[in-house]
Amino acid sequence: MRVHVVSDVHGNSRDLAAAGAGADALVCLGDLVLFLDYADHSRGIFPDLFGVANADALVELRTARRFEEARALGRELWGELDRTGVSRESVIEGAVRRQYAELFDAFPTPTYATYGNVDIPRLWPEYAGPGTTVLDGQRVEIGGRVFGFVGGGLTTPMRTPYEISDEEYAAKIEAVGAVDVLCTHIPPDVPELCYDTVARRFERGSAALLHAIRTTRPRYSLFGHVHQPLVRRARIEGTECVNVGHFNATGTPYVLEW
């Protein structure tokens, strides 16, 4: 059995179309939407609306953890758009819909997917075809092994679209229970797995996920979210914990075989 796993696709539909080649199934751990590419500030919804110079400024502020100033810049830019009479919600949703149409069309059959923190779950049923199974707080058998899926991220100053409370996230982890492969968007709360060496900050990992790994001991814990982690893999209580990579940048899926 061969399963390819991707995460943090962020608009890379070209490589996504080939990600399932040679695999029995594709697993996607979310963040399909590209709002702003931190490596190439000309790509994404934000620079399309406000230009590369403003994207440069926003990335600089966020990287320096000057979140209040970043939000002030955002309010100023969106305010200018509002004054044109255009609804920001409709602009963002329209851009996301265009990306989703292209990305979901690129998914092979079968694909098993969960949400990332920048995704908009309410839109997924409109784009997920019969070959794509969307799971969140649920489990499925793939090739004789049980995979559990928990999507989304925890609350942060970034205020991305699908952030939930620690309690809600823990409830979904508990609902999944003991599985062979635990698939999440965010990592367990282990410092070296959560630190992004380029953004120079710790992303939020889940303590509930770490507890589940230690108590239920899945064969694998697979996740993304941290684009340039200090450590890409670690072994915890016999579980191989693997950051499957920033697919937008690499275009290469992680391969799981048994």
XYZ file of N, CA and C in Angstrom:
774
model
N 0.856 -1.198 0.000
C 0.000 0.000 0.000
C 0.882 1.235 0.000
N 0.495 2.215 -0.804
C 1.274 3.448 -0.908
C 0.308 4.639 -0.835
N 0.537 5.512 0.154
C -0.276 6.707 0.346
C 0.635 7.924 0.275
N 0.245 8.915 -0.522
C 0.973 10.174 -0.590
C 0.258 11.208 0.285
N 1.042 11.990 1.025
C 0.481 12.953 1.979
C 1.029 14.340 1.664
N 0.125 15.325 1.602
C 0.530 16.710 1.362
C -0.124 17.610 2.413
N 0.481 18.756 2.625
C -0.102 19.776 3.493
C 0.378 21.135 3.027
N -0.371 22.169 3.391
C 0.012 23.546 3.062
C 0.224 23.704 1.557
N -0.819 23.371 0.838
C -0.800 23.451 -0.624
C -0.737 24.903 -1.094
N -1.464 25.769 -0.446
C -1.441 27.210 -0.695
C -1.405 27.555 -2.190
N -2.405 27.041 -2.892
C -2.595 27.439 -4.276
C -1.801 26.680 -5.325
N -0.987 25.711 -4.927
C -0.133 25.002 -5.884
C -0.913 23.874 -6.559
N -1.839 24.250 -7.444
C -2.680 23.260 -8.114
C -1.899 22.459 -9.143
N -0.874 23.054 -9.738
C -0.104 22.350 -10.771
C 0.534 21.086 -10.206
N 1.263 21.221 -9.092
C 1.905 20.055 -8.503
C 0.894 19.139 -7.815
N -0.204 19.716 -7.324
C -1.230 18.893 -6.683
C -1.825 17.898 -7.665
N -1.960 18.289 -8.921
C -2.529 17.400 -9.935
C -1.689 16.157 -10.146
N -0.399 16.240 -9.841
C 0.493 15.087 -10.013
C 0.828 14.407 -8.689
N 0.323 14.932 -7.575
C 0.747 14.447 -6.255
C 0.318 13.017 -5.970
N -0.740 12.559 -6.630
C -1.212 11.200 -6.387
C -0.647 10.166 -7.331
N 0.228 10.562 -8.237
C 0.766 9.612 -9.219
C 1.510 8.481 -8.536
N 1.121 7.251 -8.846
C 1.768 6.067 -8.276
C 1.272 5.680 -6.906
N 0.309 6.420 -6.359
C -0.201 6.136 -5.011
C -1.575 5.482 -5.077
N -1.912 4.747 -4.033
C -3.248 4.168 -3.905
C -4.251 5.185 -3.378
N -3.750 6.230 -2.699
C -4.620 7.278 -2.159
C -3.775 8.512 -1.872
N -4.441 9.664 -1.868
C -3.811 10.917 -1.477
C -4.467 11.404 -0.194
N -3.647 11.873 0.737
C -4.130 12.498 1.968
C -3.683 13.954 1.952
N -4.621 14.873 2.196
C -4.300 16.302 2.226
C -4.660 16.868 3.596
N -3.681 17.520 4.224
C -3.853 18.033 5.582
C -4.118 19.538 5.617
N -4.658 20.072 4.532
C -5.233 21.403 4.575
C -4.338 22.555 4.170
N -4.886 23.746 4.395
C -4.340 25.017 3.920
C -4.213 25.007 2.395
N -5.367 24.890 1.750
C -5.404 24.958 0.293
C -5.275 26.398 -0.193
N -5.834 27.329 0.560
C -5.915 28.723 0.123
C -4.549 29.402 0.212
N -4.278 30.268 -0.760
C -3.094 31.126 -0.722
C -3.558 32.567 -0.546
N -3.416 33.075 0.683
C -3.741 34.466 0.949
C -2.528 35.354 0.704
N -1.354 34.884 1.153
C -0.122 35.634 0.952
C 1.049 34.672 1.037
N 1.882 34.650 0.013
C 3.059 33.781 -0.027
C 4.228 34.518 0.620
N 4.703 33.994 1.744
C 5.782 34.659 2.469
C 7.117 34.556 1.735
N 7.222 33.637 0.796
C 8.457 33.520 0.014
C 8.409 34.388 -1.238
N 7.228 34.544 -1.818
C 7.046 35.353 -3.022
C 5.853 36.261 -2.780
N 6.112 37.494 -2.382
C 5.051 38.392 -1.939
C 4.137 38.854 -3.069
N 4.418 38.441 -4.291
C 3.555 38.812 -5.412
C 2.404 37.827 -5.602
N 2.408 36.726 -4.847
C 1.415 35.674 -5.035
C 0.389 35.681 -3.906
N -0.876 35.543 -4.270
C -1.917 35.394 -3.268
C -2.993 36.455 -3.361
N -4.034 36.268 -2.557
C -5.182 37.166 -2.570
C -4.785 38.576 -2.138
N -3.964 38.684 -1.113
C -3.611 40.002 -0.583
C -2.874 40.868 -1.611
N -1.771 40.390 -2.217
C -1.112 41.246 -3.208
C -1.956 41.498 -4.448
N -2.826 40.565 -4.805
C -3.727 40.805 -5.938
C -4.622 42.012 -5.673
N -5.010 42.180 -4.402
C -5.891 43.279 -4.048
C -5.141 44.576 -3.761
N -3.999 44.476 -3.065
C -3.366 45.669 -2.501
C -1.946 45.928 -2.996
N -1.411 45.068 -3.834
C -0.095 45.302 -4.393
C 1.036 44.685 -3.599
N 2.166 44.517 -4.260
C 3.313 43.835 -3.659
C 3.937 44.671 -2.543
N 3.976 45.993 -2.688
C 4.594 46.836 -1.657
C 3.877 46.681 -0.320
N 2.562 46.640 -0.348
C 1.809 46.437 0.891
C 1.987 45.022 1.422
N 2.123 44.055 0.517
C 2.406 42.689 0.949
C 3.770 42.623 1.634
N 4.770 43.301 1.077
C 6.094 43.369 1.707
C 5.976 43.925 3.124
N 5.229 45.000 3.269
C 5.097 45.651 4.575
C 4.387 44.741 5.569
N 3.345 44.046 5.120
C 2.604 43.167 6.026
C 3.467 42.013 6.498
N 4.210 41.399 5.593
C 5.081 40.292 5.966
C 6.145 40.760 6.962
N 6.705 41.931 6.729
C 7.726 42.456 7.638
C 7.165 42.649 9.043
N 5.965 43.199 9.140
C 5.348 43.421 10.448
C 5.015 42.109 11.142
N 4.441 41.172 10.408
C 4.085 39.886 11.018
C 5.321 39.118 11.447
N 6.365 39.137 10.625
C 7.593 38.417 10.963
C 8.229 38.997 12.218
N 8.091 40.305 12.399
C 8.626 40.966 13.600
C 7.662 40.853 14.784
N 6.551 40.122 14.594
C 5.534 39.928 15.634
C 4.900 41.252 16.062
N 4.861 42.192 15.157
C 4.210 43.477 15.419
C 2.767 43.382 14.912
N 1.991 42.509 15.585
C 0.680 42.135 15.078
C -0.310 43.296 15.097
N -0.235 44.162 16.108
C -1.151 45.300 16.151
C -0.920 46.233 14.967
N 0.359 46.461 14.629
C 0.664 47.303 13.472
C 0.222 46.629 12.172
N 0.387 45.302 12.123
C -0.068 44.567 10.929
C -1.576 44.679 10.771
N -2.305 44.562 11.888
C -3.759 44.694 11.815
C -4.167 46.121 11.433
N -3.405 47.106 11.941
C -3.707 48.495 11.577
C -3.525 48.725 10.079
N -2.459 48.162 9.514
C -2.246 48.260 8.074
C -3.399 47.602 7.328
N -3.798 46.421 7.788
C -4.915 45.733 7.152
C -6.198 46.539 7.218
N -6.483 47.136 8.384
C -7.695 47.947 8.518
C -7.677 49.135 7.560
N -6.508 49.750 7.417
C -6.388 50.890 6.509
C -6.662 50.470 5.071
N -6.060 49.364 4.651
C -6.220 48.918 3.272
C -7.653 48.462 2.995
N -8.204 47.679 3.914
C -9.576 47.219 3.716
C -10.554 48.387 3.780
N -10.233 49.383 4.626
C -11.089 50.561 4.698
C -11.160 51.285 3.377
N -10.016 51.373 2.693
C -10.000 52.002 1.372
C -10.867 51.219 0.391
N -10.810 49.893 0.491
C -11.645 49.064 -0.387
C -13.123 49.245 -0.046
N -13.429 49.299 1.265
C -14.819 49.475 1.690
C -15.409 50.763 1.136
N -14.583 51.798 1.069
C -15.081 53.089 0.616
C -15.440 53.082 -0.872
N -15.003 52.066 -1.583
C -15.391 51.928 -2.989
C -16.770 51.288 -3.123
N -17.324 50.830 -1.990
C -18.633 50.192 -2.016
C -18.584 48.701 -2.246
N -17.377 48.129 -2.291
C -17.217 46.692 -2.505
C -17.110 45.996 -1.149
N -17.844 44.934 -0.945
C -17.799 44.176 0.306
C -16.532 43.343 0.372
N -15.766 43.516 1.464
C -14.541 42.718 1.588
C -14.851 41.230 1.663
N -15.958 40.879 2.310
C -16.324 39.468 2.425
C -16.562 38.853 1.048
N -17.246 39.591 0.199
C -17.529 39.046 -1.139
C -16.259 38.961 -1.971
N -15.345 39.919 -1.796
C -14.087 39.887 -2.538
C -13.259 38.680 -2.123
N -13.117 38.476 -0.809
C -12.317 37.356 -0.317
C -12.960 36.031 -0.719
N -14.259 35.916 -0.506
C -14.918 34.651 -0.832
C -14.826 34.348 -2.316
N -14.960 35.361 -3.149
C -14.831 35.132 -4.582
C -13.456 34.615 -4.956
N -12.405 35.202 -4.345
C -11.042 34.753 -4.622
C -10.810 33.341 -4.111
N -11.332 33.042 -2.925
C -11.188 31.696 -2.367
C -11.922 30.681 -3.237
N -13.097 31.028 -3.687
C -13.861 30.114 -4.535
C -13.113 29.793 -5.823
N -12.469 30.793 -6.403
C -11.709 30.539 -7.628
C -10.553 29.574 -7.356
N -9.886 29.756 -6.216
C -8.800 28.843 -5.872
C -9.337 27.434 -5.587
N -10.426 27.342 -4.835
C -10.985 26.028 -4.504
C -11.423 25.271 -5.757
N -12.034 25.953 -6.707
C -12.482 25.287 -7.929
C -11.306 24.616 -8.634
N -10.189 25.299 -8.685
C -9.004 24.768 -9.354
C -8.347 23.661 -8.542
N -8.276 23.852 -7.232
C -7.561 22.902 -6.370
C -8.331 21.600 -6.194
N -9.619 21.684 -5.926
C -10.395 20.452 -5.759
C -10.467 19.670 -7.063
N -10.446 20.365 -8.176
C -10.439 19.690 -9.471
C -9.139 18.911 -9.677
N -8.069 19.333 -8.997
C -6.773 18.670 -9.143
C -6.638 17.423 -8.268
N -7.521 17.246 -7.283
C -7.432 16.084 -6.401
C -7.666 14.788 -7.187
N -6.817 13.785 -6.984
C -7.079 12.474 -7.588
C -8.139 11.716 -6.791
N -8.549 10.591 -7.309
C -9.463 9.688 -6.603
C -8.719 8.429 -6.196
N -8.760 8.049 -4.903
C -9.436 8.736 -3.803
C -8.513 9.733 -3.098
N -9.109 10.788 -2.570
C -8.414 11.751 -1.722
C -9.147 11.832 -0.390
N -8.384 11.880 0.687
C -8.924 12.073 2.033
C -8.330 13.382 2.555
N -9.191 14.331 2.921
C -8.710 15.674 3.217
C -9.327 16.235 4.492
N -8.556 17.088 5.163
C -9.061 17.852 6.289
C -8.649 19.305 6.125
N -9.218 20.177 6.950
C -9.032 21.607 6.797
C -7.736 22.093 7.447
N -7.175 23.161 6.874
C -6.122 23.905 7.538
C -6.697 25.147 8.195
N -5.865 25.885 8.899
C -6.359 27.064 9.606
C -6.739 28.204 8.666
N -6.226 28.224 7.434
C -6.610 29.299 6.507
C -7.752 28.885 5.581
N -8.284 27.688 5.753
C -9.385 27.231 4.914
C -10.734 27.716 5.440
N -11.748 27.628 4.589
C -13.114 28.008 4.946
C -13.982 26.756 4.809
N -14.195 26.013 5.900
C -14.874 24.721 5.815
C -16.254 24.759 5.178
N -17.010 25.829 5.394
C -18.393 25.850 4.867
C -18.447 25.800 3.342
N -17.336 26.146 2.679
C -17.325 26.125 1.217
C -16.954 24.760 0.646
N -16.299 23.931 1.449
C -15.772 22.674 0.899
C -16.833 21.759 0.293
N -18.033 21.614 0.883
C -19.023 20.704 0.273
C -19.385 21.072 -1.158
N -19.227 22.337 -1.536
C -19.554 22.748 -2.897
C -18.517 22.291 -3.919
N -17.308 21.984 -3.453
C -16.218 21.696 -4.387
C -15.680 20.264 -4.279
N -15.905 19.613 -3.167
C -15.402 18.245 -2.994
C -16.247 17.281 -3.819
N -15.630 16.669 -4.817
C -16.332 15.713 -5.663
C -16.480 14.364 -4.997
N -17.102 13.397 -5.678
C -17.343 12.082 -5.087
C -16.059 11.324 -4.749
N -14.934 11.699 -5.359
C -13.681 11.010 -5.055
C -12.917 11.587 -3.875
N -13.458 12.662 -3.285
C -12.791 13.324 -2.161
C -13.629 13.181 -0.903
N -13.035 12.594 0.132
C -13.698 12.429 1.425
C -13.120 13.444 2.399
N -13.980 14.301 2.940
C -13.559 15.330 3.891
C -13.838 14.836 5.304
N -12.822 14.892 6.165
C -12.943 14.375 7.531
C -12.391 15.393 8.524
N -13.068 15.523 9.658
C -12.625 16.408 10.732
C -13.192 15.876 12.040
N -12.291 15.337 12.878
C -12.749 14.649 14.076
C -13.325 13.284 13.758
N -12.848 12.700 12.652
C -13.388 11.423 12.167
C -12.253 10.494 11.752
N -12.593 9.237 11.490
C -11.614 8.221 11.125
C -12.089 7.445 9.909
N -11.117 6.848 9.212
C -11.433 6.072 8.025
C -10.358 5.009 7.861
N -10.714 3.880 7.264
C -9.739 2.815 7.006
C -9.192 2.977 5.593
N -7.889 2.977 5.482
C -7.204 3.049 4.190
C -6.195 1.901 4.135
N -6.434 0.954 3.245
C -5.491 -0.145 3.085
C -5.256 -0.957 4.347
N -6.298 -1.119 5.149
C -6.183 -1.938 6.351
C -5.683 -1.204 7.581
N -5.339 0.075 7.441
C -4.930 0.883 8.599
C -5.967 1.966 8.864
N -6.136 2.304 10.124
C -7.113 3.313 10.515
C -6.419 4.675 10.592
N -6.960 5.624 9.839
C -6.452 6.996 9.826
C -7.465 7.887 10.551
N -6.982 8.726 11.431
C -7.825 9.721 12.089
C -7.464 11.112 11.602
N -8.472 11.984 11.469
C -8.254 13.328 10.918
C -8.825 14.389 11.852
N -8.003 15.405 12.122
C -8.460 16.580 12.870
C -7.923 17.813 12.166
N -8.841 18.678 11.714
C -8.444 19.847 10.955
C -8.426 21.125 11.777
N -7.987 22.199 11.122
C -8.004 23.515 11.729
C -6.793 23.801 12.595
N -6.780 24.993 13.162
C -5.708 25.415 14.046
C -6.282 25.997 15.325
N -5.395 26.308 16.263
C -5.799 26.919 17.527
C -5.745 28.438 17.409
N -6.436 29.114 18.313
C -6.527 30.568 18.256
C -5.153 31.231 18.390
N -4.912 32.244 17.554
C -3.650 32.976 17.531
C -3.931 34.450 17.255
N -2.922 35.312 17.448
C -3.092 36.727 17.073
C -3.285 36.940 15.574
N -2.970 35.915 14.773
C -3.135 36.042 13.316
C -4.600 36.043 12.901
N -5.464 35.404 13.709
C -6.910 35.367 13.459
C -7.247 34.837 12.073
N -6.673 33.682 11.742
C -6.963 33.068 10.449
C -8.354 32.420 10.482
N -8.934 32.071 9.322
C -10.360 31.723 9.251
C -10.806 30.528 10.091
N -10.004 29.456 10.150
C -10.476 28.272 10.880
C -9.580 28.010 12.083
N -9.696 28.902 13.071
C -9.055 28.714 14.372
C -10.141 28.417 15.393
N -9.889 27.437 16.250
C -10.875 27.038 17.246
C -10.218 26.998 18.621
N -11.026 26.887 19.661
C -10.518 26.866 21.027
C -9.786 25.563 21.321
N -8.935 25.599 22.345
C -8.231 24.385 22.775
C -9.222 23.295 23.154
N -10.330 23.700 23.781
C -11.313 22.723 24.234
C -12.005 22.031 23.061
N -12.374 22.807 22.046
C -13.014 22.223 20.870
C -12.048 21.306 20.119
N -10.803 21.736 20.030
C -9.798 20.910 19.349
C -9.589 19.605 20.109
N -9.477 19.687 21.432
C -9.277 18.486 22.257
C -10.444 17.517 22.115
N -11.655 18.046 21.976
C -12.828 17.182 21.814
C -12.752 16.404 20.506
N -12.251 17.040 19.460
C -12.117 16.340 18.177
C -11.026 15.268 18.252
N -9.932 15.574 18.922
C -8.872 14.578 19.123
C -9.433 13.370 19.874
N -10.216 13.641 20.914
C -10.805 12.556 21.703
C -11.786 11.745 20.869
N -12.536 12.400 20.010
C -13.511 11.699 19.169
C -12.833 10.736 18.202
N -11.653 11.096 17.736
C -10.913 10.216 16.822
C -10.455 8.946 17.529
N -9.959 9.084 18.763
C -9.531 7.925 19.539
C -8.239 7.316 19.029
N -8.058 6.027 19.323
C -6.833 5.323 18.947
C -6.873 4.944 17.470
N -5.827 5.314 16.745
C -5.734 5.031 15.311
C -4.306 4.603 14.987
N -4.118 4.126 13.770
C -2.771 3.786 13.308
C -2.004 5.024 12.852
N -2.717 5.926 12.155
C -2.098 7.141 11.623
C -2.978 8.325 12.015
N -2.411 9.249 12.780
C -3.147 10.417 13.250
C -2.757 11.614 12.382
N -3.712 12.107 11.607
C -3.465 13.157 10.627
C -4.086 14.473 11.098
N -3.266 15.500 11.260
C -3.734 16.802 11.716
C -3.084 17.885 10.871
N -3.665 19.082 10.914
C -2.987 20.184 10.226
C -1.841 20.730 11.068
N -2.076 20.910 12.364
C -1.046 21.484 13.234
C -0.260 20.372 13.932
N 0.957 20.690 14.400
C 1.783 19.677 15.060
C 1.411 19.505 16.526
N 1.922 18.456 17.155
C 1.833 18.374 18.607
C 2.656 19.491 19.238
N 2.347 19.799 20.478
C 2.999 20.921 21.170
C 4.392 20.519 21.645
N 5.293 20.429 20.676
C 6.699 20.106 20.922
C 7.509 21.262 20.333
N 8.298 21.984 21.125
C 8.928 23.226 20.651
C 9.683 23.091 19.340
N 10.489 22.049 19.195
C 11.292 21.934 17.978
C 10.452 21.623 16.747
N 9.257 21.062 16.936
C 8.350 20.813 15.812
C 7.516 22.051 15.465
N 7.412 22.996 16.400
C 6.556 24.167 16.229
C 7.310 25.420 15.785
N 8.641 25.404 15.892
C 9.390 26.627 15.589
C 9.681 26.736 14.102
N 9.303 27.881 13.514
C 9.573 28.159 12.104
C 10.851 28.981 12.014
N 11.860 28.431 11.345
C 13.185 29.049 11.322
C 13.261 30.275 10.421
N 12.312 30.418 9.480
C 12.304 31.585 8.601
C 11.425 32.687 9.187
N 10.221 32.328 9.628
C 9.343 33.312 10.269
C 9.876 33.743 11.636
N 10.771 32.908 12.203
C 11.411 33.182 13.494
C 10.373 33.299 14.615
N 9.474 32.323 14.644
C 8.487 32.298 15.716
C 7.992 30.871 15.919
N 7.410 30.648 17.090
C 6.748 29.384 17.377
C 5.308 29.457 16.877
N 4.926 28.493 16.043
C 3.521 28.322 15.701
C 2.850 27.533 16.820
N 1.541 27.623 16.911
C 0.839 26.921 17.986
C 0.688 25.441 17.663
N 1.171 24.607 18.555
C 0.933 23.180 18.485
C -0.103 22.790 19.524
N -0.574 21.572 19.451
C -1.661 21.127 20.318
C -1.166 20.238 21.457
N -1.473 20.643 22.695
C -1.169 19.815 23.860
C -2.051 18.573 23.873
N -3.303 18.712 23.407
C -4.207 17.558 23.357
C -3.697 16.512 22.381
N -3.153 16.965 21.260
C -2.572 16.041 20.285
C -1.364 15.337 20.878
N -0.514 16.064 21.568
C 0.658 15.466 22.198
C 0.233 14.423 23.223
N -0.803 14.733 24.013
C -1.308 13.781 25.003
C -1.841 12.521 24.320
N -2.563 12.697 23.202
C -3.102 11.538 22.479
C -1.981 10.667 21.933
N -0.924 11.285 21.445
C 0.217 10.514 20.943
C 0.824 9.682 22.059
N 0.980 10.292 23.232
C 1.612 9.581 24.357
C 0.736 8.487 24.920
N -0.579 8.637 24.836
C -1.470 7.657 25.452
C -1.973 6.595 24.484
N -2.234 6.966 23.218
C -2.763 5.985 22.261
C -1.688 5.408 21.352
N -0.546 6.077 21.250
C 0.625 5.589 20.512
C 0.314 5.138 19.076
N -0.135 6.034 18.231
C -0.306 5.673 16.815
C 1.058 5.382 16.182
N 1.044 4.668 15.068
C 2.308 4.428 14.359
C 2.915 5.746 13.886
N 2.046 6.625 13.346
C 2.500 7.898 12.799
C 1.598 9.031 13.271
N 2.199 10.180 13.481
C 1.489 11.446 13.600
C 1.985 12.312 12.455
N 1.074 12.643 11.525
C 1.442 13.411 10.339
C 0.765 14.779 10.406
N 1.490 15.826 10.039
C 0.973 17.185 10.157
C 1.771 18.102 9.235
N 1.336 19.360 9.148
C 2.040 20.381 8.378
C 2.118 21.660 9.177
N 1.566 22.757 8.617
C 1.384 24.043 9.275
C 2.673 24.847 9.437
N 3.721 24.232 9.972
C 4.999 24.929 10.154
C 5.804 24.744 8.871
N 6.003 25.817 8.138
C 6.568 25.699 6.793
C 8.052 25.349 6.791
N 8.820 25.941 7.688
C 10.262 25.672 7.756
C 10.625 25.275 9.184
N 10.257 24.082 9.614
C 10.424 23.702 11.023
C 11.886 23.493 11.401
N 12.179 23.737 12.658
C 13.512 23.469 13.179
C 13.825 21.982 13.045
N 12.834 21.144 13.328
C 12.971 19.690 13.206
C 11.766 19.166 12.440
N 12.000 18.362 11.422
C 10.906 17.847 10.601
C 10.297 16.563 11.155
N 11.003 15.876 12.006
C 10.447 14.645 12.561
C 11.026 14.400 13.949
N 10.237 13.716 14.765
C 10.669 13.363 16.114
C 9.926 12.099 16.520
N 10.521 11.333 17.406
C 9.883 10.100 17.876
C 9.400 10.310 19.300
N 8.105 10.056 19.529
C 7.500 10.259 20.838
C 6.761 8.989 21.234
N 7.215 8.359 22.305
C 6.551 7.151 22.813
C 6.297 6.122 21.708
N 7.246 5.963 20.810
C 7.123 4.979 19.741
C 6.389 5.470 18.507
N 5.874 6.697 18.545
C 5.183 7.283 17.390
C 6.151 8.127 16.578
N 6.173 7.897 15.269
C 6.980 8.715 14.380
C 6.158 9.954 14.020
N 6.611 11.115 14.487
C 5.921 12.381 14.235
C 6.617 13.078 13.071
N 5.874 13.352 11.994
C 6.489 13.839 10.761
C 5.751 15.073 10.242
N 6.505 16.156 10.043
C 5.998 17.292 9.275
C 6.125 16.912 7.805
N 4.973 16.775 7.139
C 4.988 16.242 5.765
C 5.391 17.284 4.733
N 5.640 18.529 5.191
C 6.245 19.495 4.287
C 5.326 20.585 3.798
N 5.941 21.651 3.319
C 5.254 22.808 2.766
C 5.081 22.559 1.271
N 3.955 21.950 0.900
C 3.779 21.482 -0.467
C 3.811 22.621 -1.474
N 3.353 23.795 -1.086
C 3.411 24.936 -1.996
C 4.821 25.176 -2.504
N 5.813 24.998 -1.625
C 7.204 25.268 -1.980
C 7.893 24.065 -2.614
N 7.582 22.865 -2.107
C 8.328 21.683 -2.555
C 7.675 20.965 -3.724
N 6.340 20.963 -3.778
C 5.632 20.228 -4.819
C 5.801 18.730 -4.732
N 6.304 18.248 -3.584
C 6.613 16.826 -3.425
C 5.841 16.250 -2.255
N 5.050 15.189 -2.462
C 4.314 14.599 -1.339
C 5.211 13.736 -0.462
N 4.800 13.566 0.795
C 5.430 12.601 1.687
C 4.863 11.225 1.354
N 5.683 10.220 1.324
C 5.272 8.867 0.931
C 5.214 7.958 2.144
N 4.059 7.325 2.316
C 3.838 6.366 3.397
C 3.552 5.018 2.744
N 4.361 4.000 3.067
C 4.176 2.675 2.460
C 4.126 1.595 3.534
N 3.335 0.577 3.253
C 3.305 -0.612 4.118
C 2.832 -1.819 3.321
